Short mmCIF file of C-alpha atoms in Angstrom, two decimals:
data_model
loop_
_atom_site.label_atom_id
_atom_site.label_comp_id
_atom_site.label_asym_id
_atom_site.label_seq_id
_atom_site.Cartn_x
_atom_site.Cartn_y
_atom_site.Cartn_z
CA MET A 15 -46.68 -49.30 -67.58
CA LEU A 16 -43.75 -46.75 -66.19
CA ALA A 17 -40.83 -48.42 -67.93
CA THR A 18 -39.07 -47.05 -64.09
CA SER A 19 -37.86 -49.43 -61.92
CA ILE A 20 -37.70 -48.93 -58.30
CA THR A 21 -35.13 -51.04 -56.59
CA ILE A 22 -35.45 -51.76 -52.96
CA LEU A 23 -32.26 -49.94 -52.00
CA ASP A 24 -33.82 -46.86 -54.00
CA VAL A 25 -36.74 -47.40 -51.22
CA LYS A 26 -34.29 -47.75 -48.24
CA LYS A 27 -32.23 -44.16 -49.63
CA ALA A 28 -35.91 -42.30 -49.40
CA VAL A 29 -36.50 -43.66 -46.20
CA TYR A 30 -33.47 -42.58 -45.03
CA LYS A 31 -33.57 -39.25 -46.39
CA LEU A 32 -37.62 -38.74 -44.54
CA LEU A 33 -36.21 -40.33 -41.70
CA ASN A 34 -33.33 -37.77 -40.90
CA GLY A 35 -35.02 -34.76 -42.49
CA GLY A 36 -37.83 -35.24 -39.83
CA LEU A 37 -35.39 -36.24 -36.86
CA ILE A 38 -33.44 -33.13 -37.68
CA VAL A 39 -36.78 -30.75 -37.73
CA LEU A 40 -37.93 -33.33 -34.17
CA LEU A 41 -34.76 -32.11 -32.56
CA LEU A 42 -34.70 -28.24 -33.39
CA THR A 43 -38.78 -28.02 -32.70
CA GLY A 44 -38.38 -29.51 -29.27
CA GLY A 45 -34.67 -27.45 -28.61
CA LEU A 46 -36.97 -23.95 -29.86
CA TRP A 47 -40.05 -24.86 -27.75
CA ALA A 48 -37.05 -25.08 -24.85
CA GLN A 49 -35.94 -21.77 -25.48
CA SER A 50 -39.90 -20.12 -26.43
CA PRO A 51 -40.28 -16.96 -24.57
CA ALA A 52 -43.90 -18.59 -23.13
CA TYR A 53 -41.70 -21.94 -21.14
CA GLN A 54 -38.64 -19.34 -19.93
CA GLN A 55 -41.48 -16.88 -18.80
CA GLU A 56 -42.86 -20.11 -16.46
CA HIS A 57 -39.82 -21.41 -16.18
CA ASP A 58 -38.99 -17.57 -14.24
CA SER A 59 -42.05 -18.10 -12.47
CA LEU A 60 -41.72 -21.25 -11.03
CA VAL A 61 -37.89 -21.13 -10.03
CA SER A 62 -38.93 -17.99 -8.32
CA VAL A 63 -41.64 -19.50 -6.12
CA TRP A 64 -38.94 -22.02 -5.19
CA LYS A 65 -36.87 -19.21 -4.45
CA ASN A 66 -38.57 -17.01 -2.31
CA THR A 67 -38.44 -19.23 0.82
CA SER A 68 -40.76 -16.71 2.62
CA LEU A 69 -43.24 -19.02 0.99
CA GLU A 70 -44.44 -22.24 2.89
CA ASP A 71 -42.59 -25.46 2.78
CA THR A 72 -45.92 -27.16 0.49
CA ALA A 73 -45.91 -23.76 -2.01
CA ARG A 74 -42.10 -24.22 -2.89
CA MET A 75 -41.97 -28.18 -3.08
CA ASN A 76 -45.07 -27.58 -5.62
CA ALA A 77 -43.33 -25.12 -7.53
CA LEU A 78 -40.18 -27.39 -7.75
CA VAL A 79 -41.92 -30.88 -8.57
CA GLU A 80 -43.97 -28.85 -11.30
CA HIS A 81 -40.62 -27.26 -12.83
CA ALA A 82 -39.23 -31.21 -13.18
CA TRP A 83 -41.87 -32.73 -14.19
CA LYS A 84 -42.04 -30.73 -17.05
CA MET A 85 -38.05 -31.86 -17.92
CA THR A 86 -38.41 -35.25 -17.28
CA HIS A 87 -38.22 -35.96 -21.36
CA PHE A 88 -36.02 -33.12 -22.56
CA ASN A 89 -33.90 -33.19 -20.39
CA PRO A 90 -33.53 -35.70 -17.38
CA ASP A 91 -30.53 -35.05 -15.87
CA SER A 92 -31.72 -31.70 -14.68
CA THR A 93 -35.08 -34.00 -13.34
CA LEU A 94 -32.47 -36.11 -11.63
CA LYS A 95 -30.63 -33.18 -10.04
CA LEU A 96 -33.87 -31.43 -9.38
CA THR A 97 -35.79 -35.02 -7.57
CA LYS A 98 -32.33 -34.99 -5.26
CA VAL A 99 -33.14 -31.42 -3.88
CA LEU A 100 -36.81 -32.56 -3.58
CA ASP A 101 -35.85 -35.02 -1.25
CA SER A 102 -33.77 -33.40 0.56
CA MET A 103 -35.94 -31.13 1.85
CA SER A 104 -38.54 -33.72 2.12
CA GLY A 105 -36.95 -36.55 3.63
CA GLY A 106 -37.65 -37.62 6.97
CA ASN A 107 -40.35 -35.25 7.74
CA PRO A 108 -43.93 -37.25 7.35
CA ALA A 109 -45.69 -34.73 6.38
CA TYR A 110 -44.00 -34.50 2.74
CA ARG A 111 -44.06 -38.28 2.19
CA ARG A 112 -46.19 -37.45 -1.00
CA TRP A 113 -43.47 -35.14 -2.41
CA HIS A 114 -40.59 -38.04 -2.17
CA ALA A 115 -43.43 -40.41 -3.16
CA LYS A 116 -43.42 -37.71 -6.80
CA SER A 117 -39.74 -37.54 -6.59
CA LEU A 118 -40.28 -41.00 -7.07
CA ASP A 119 -42.36 -40.81 -9.97
CA MET A 120 -40.12 -38.28 -12.05
CA LYS A 121 -36.79 -40.81 -11.36
CA GLY A 122 -38.73 -43.83 -12.39
CA ILE A 123 -40.02 -41.95 -15.23
CA VAL A 124 -36.47 -41.00 -16.04
CA HIS A 125 -35.65 -44.83 -15.54
CA LEU A 126 -38.52 -45.57 -18.46
CA THR A 127 -37.31 -43.01 -20.98
CA ASN A 128 -33.20 -44.17 -20.09
CA ARG A 129 -34.48 -47.93 -21.27
CA LYS A 130 -33.91 -49.24 -16.97
CA PHE A 131 -37.06 -50.98 -16.59
CA ASP A 132 -35.80 -52.56 -13.69
CA GLN A 133 -35.03 -49.61 -11.57
CA ALA A 134 -37.88 -47.59 -12.74
CA LEU A 135 -40.46 -50.33 -11.89
CA LYS A 136 -38.84 -51.10 -8.02
CA LEU A 137 -39.20 -46.87 -8.18
CA LEU A 138 -43.49 -46.57 -8.84
CA GLU A 139 -43.64 -49.47 -6.81
CA HIS A 140 -42.70 -47.51 -3.89
CA SER A 141 -44.07 -44.30 -4.77
CA ARG A 142 -47.45 -46.53 -5.18
CA ASP A 143 -46.98 -47.87 -1.63
CA ILE A 144 -46.12 -44.06 -0.30
CA TYR A 145 -50.26 -42.59 -2.36
CA LYS A 146 -51.97 -45.61 -0.51
CA GLU A 147 -49.68 -45.59 2.86
CA ILE A 148 -51.29 -41.63 2.99
CA GLY A 149 -54.48 -41.92 0.50
CA ALA A 150 -53.62 -39.41 -1.67
CA THR A 151 -55.43 -41.55 -4.22
CA ASN A 152 -55.33 -39.23 -7.27
CA ASP A 153 -51.77 -39.66 -7.48
CA LEU A 154 -51.52 -42.95 -6.16
CA PHE A 155 -54.32 -43.81 -10.02
CA LYS A 156 -51.35 -41.82 -11.88
CA THR A 157 -48.25 -43.82 -10.84
CA LEU A 158 -50.81 -47.49 -10.90
CA ASN A 159 -51.62 -46.02 -15.08
CA LEU A 160 -47.92 -45.42 -15.17
CA ILE A 161 -47.15 -49.57 -14.22
CA GLY A 162 -49.84 -50.86 -16.11
CA THR A 163 -48.64 -48.79 -19.36
CA ASN A 164 -45.53 -49.79 -19.16
CA PHE A 165 -44.56 -52.69 -17.33
CA LEU A 166 -48.77 -55.00 -17.77
CA GLN A 167 -48.85 -56.52 -21.53
#
């Protein structure tokens, strides 16, 4: 039998050190990923597509959506700014309702991340309604999955 006794305080200190170290590693690796050459190359490629006004609007909006999706969790403020750009470009044009719905999805995810559940649900439900209306079934299923995963428990 061991002569050492472990107190609850010792356990709490050990868990605190482990969590602190793990959090620092997580933050560092997340920051390093966002600054990696592969991420930067993809970022530059998407931005160059977005800035190329000779391309069709749909190609440019797809690039903007893809770029914004990649930032929803680690840079939500930038995601919200990009959704405003997307909304201004797609707003009012019935042919671009799908991109407006994607913008609503991204805003909903940002609100989920920020624990603003009522706002998130309203945005996702609005997005769902647009997808139903225009018959975008793949996007509709993704949004229904978001709603079901986060609100139906």
